[in-house]
Short mmCIF file of C-alpha atoms in Angstrom, two decimals:
data_model
loop_
_atom_site.label_atom_id
_atom_site.label_comp_id
_atom_site.label_asym_id
_atom_site.label_seq_id
_atom_site.Cartn_x
_atom_site.Cartn_y
_atom_site.Cartn_z
CA MET C 1 140.60 -13.75 -67.61
CA LYS C 2 144.35 -13.48 -68.02
CA ARG C 3 146.59 -13.94 -65.00
CA VAL C 4 149.74 -11.81 -64.72
CA LEU C 5 152.44 -11.87 -62.05
CA TRP C 6 154.54 -8.77 -61.42
CA LEU C 7 157.92 -9.30 -59.75
CA CYS C 8 158.96 -6.00 -58.22
CA THR C 9 160.20 -4.16 -55.16
CA PHE C 10 158.21 -1.42 -53.52
CA ASP C 11 157.54 -0.20 -49.99
CA ASN C 12 154.83 2.09 -48.75
CA VAL C 13 152.59 2.62 -45.73
CA GLU C 14 149.72 0.61 -47.24
CA LYS C 15 151.93 -2.45 -47.79
CA MET C 16 153.34 -2.24 -44.26
CA ARG C 17 149.79 -2.07 -42.86
CA HIS C 18 149.01 -5.50 -44.35
CA LEU C 19 152.24 -7.23 -43.29
CA LYS C 20 152.82 -8.87 -39.92
CA CYS C 21 156.29 -7.64 -39.00
CA TRP C 22 158.37 -7.87 -35.86
CA SER C 23 159.53 -4.32 -36.55
CA MET C 24 157.65 -1.61 -38.40
CA ARG C 25 160.91 -0.13 -39.69
CA SER C 26 160.70 0.52 -43.36
CA SER C 27 163.07 1.68 -46.03
CA GLY C 28 160.53 4.43 -46.65
CA GLU C 29 158.54 5.03 -49.78
CA ARG C 30 160.27 3.09 -52.55
CA GLY C 31 159.06 2.29 -56.06
CA GLN C 32 155.88 4.36 -55.73
CA TRP C 33 155.10 4.14 -59.41
CA ILE C 34 154.23 0.43 -58.87
CA PRO C 35 151.15 1.12 -56.66
CA ASN C 36 150.21 4.01 -58.96
CA LEU C 37 150.29 1.69 -61.99
CA LEU C 38 148.37 -0.99 -60.07
CA SER C 39 145.50 1.43 -59.52
CA ALA C 40 144.68 1.08 -63.24
CA PHE C 41 144.03 -2.66 -62.70
CA ARG C 42 141.89 -2.45 -59.55
CA ASP C 43 138.69 -4.48 -59.89
CA ASP C 44 139.52 -5.19 -63.56
CA SER C 45 137.52 -8.09 -64.99
CA GLU C 46 139.99 -8.77 -67.84
CA TRP C 47 143.19 -9.14 -65.78
CA GLU C 48 143.92 -11.02 -62.57
CA VAL C 49 146.99 -9.19 -61.26
CA HIS C 50 149.36 -10.71 -58.69
CA VAL C 51 152.32 -8.80 -57.23
CA ALA C 52 155.34 -10.57 -55.70
CA SER C 53 157.64 -8.38 -53.63
CA SER C 54 160.31 -8.87 -50.99
CA SER C 55 160.22 -7.36 -47.54
CA ASN C 56 162.47 -7.41 -44.47
CA PHE C 57 161.26 -7.75 -40.88
CA MET C 58 158.38 -10.12 -41.73
CA VAL C 59 157.37 -12.58 -39.02
CA SER C 60 156.89 -15.45 -41.48
CA PRO C 61 158.75 -16.20 -44.75
CA TYR C 62 155.59 -15.63 -46.85
CA GLN C 63 152.46 -13.50 -46.48
CA SER C 64 149.68 -12.75 -48.94
CA TRP C 65 146.51 -10.68 -49.08
CA GLU C 66 144.06 -9.22 -51.58
CA ASP C 67 143.15 -5.56 -51.81
CA LYS C 68 140.80 -4.02 -54.39
CA GLY C 69 141.16 -6.97 -56.76
CA ILE C 70 144.98 -7.07 -56.64
CA ARG C 71 146.62 -10.09 -54.97
CA TYR C 72 149.88 -9.41 -53.13
CA HIS C 73 152.52 -12.03 -52.27
CA CYS C 74 155.41 -10.94 -50.04
CA TYR C 75 158.43 -13.05 -49.22
CA LYS C 76 161.09 -12.43 -46.61
CA SER C 77 164.51 -11.53 -47.97
CA GLY C 78 167.92 -11.16 -46.40
CA ILE C 79 169.35 -13.06 -43.45
CA PRO C 80 166.88 -15.73 -42.23
CA ILE C 81 165.47 -15.03 -38.74
CA VAL C 82 167.42 -11.74 -38.39
CA GLY C 83 165.33 -9.83 -40.94
CA ARG C 84 167.98 -7.63 -42.49
CA ASN C 85 170.16 -7.69 -45.57
CA TRP C 86 173.54 -9.38 -45.66
CA PRO C 87 176.42 -6.98 -44.92
CA ALA C 88 178.50 -5.85 -47.91
CA ARG C 89 181.62 -7.57 -46.54
CA PHE C 90 179.75 -10.91 -46.38
CA PRO C 91 177.75 -11.04 -49.65
CA VAL C 92 175.99 -14.39 -49.23
CA ASP C 93 173.16 -13.44 -51.61
CA GLN C 94 175.62 -12.72 -54.41
CA ALA C 95 177.70 -15.84 -53.67
CA THR C 96 174.60 -18.07 -53.79
CA ARG C 97 173.15 -16.15 -56.74
CA PHE C 98 170.19 -15.18 -54.52
CA TRP C 99 169.25 -18.85 -54.07
CA LEU C 100 166.79 -18.27 -51.21
CA ASN C 101 164.98 -15.46 -53.03
CA ARG C 102 164.79 -17.51 -56.25
CA ARG C 103 163.34 -20.45 -54.31
CA ARG C 104 160.67 -18.28 -52.69
CA ILE C 105 159.77 -16.65 -56.02
CA ALA C 106 159.53 -20.09 -57.68
CA ARG C 107 157.01 -21.15 -55.02
CA ILE C 108 154.91 -18.06 -55.71
CA VAL C 109 155.02 -18.75 -59.47
CA LYS C 110 153.84 -22.34 -58.87
CA ARG C 111 151.04 -21.11 -56.61
CA VAL C 112 149.82 -18.37 -58.99
CA LYS C 113 150.32 -20.21 -62.33
CA PRO C 114 150.49 -16.97 -64.35
CA ASP C 115 149.97 -16.58 -68.09
CA LEU C 116 152.51 -13.76 -68.08
CA ILE C 117 155.38 -12.81 -65.74
CA HIS C 118 156.73 -9.26 -65.80
CA LEU C 119 159.81 -8.11 -63.88
CA PHE C 120 160.08 -4.47 -62.81
CA GLY C 121 163.39 -2.96 -61.75
CA VAL C 122 163.83 -0.17 -59.24
CA GLU C 123 166.27 2.61 -59.95
#
């Protein structure tokens, strides 16, 4: 079985249902083609699919769960503790080259040990 890790950003009701958040605010439905594409890999015996995605408003910095054979790994992004993005006039993420996000993603990569890593962008 081959293990693949998708790095992507998406938000939907199903994802929010699994996360423990201090606020159920969401940016709405974003990147919906990701869950649609994942449906092709549900309960697939050839591929072990892991999805790493950021989310605001999470209680803890990392949460994971499995649903229909897909393993999800969510990490908290933005201002620590506050649970929102940095304001445009104070671009800490850009100044640090997204250091905190890169550190959290590196931990997920070490945990998953994928054979293949694929990065999806969101338009």
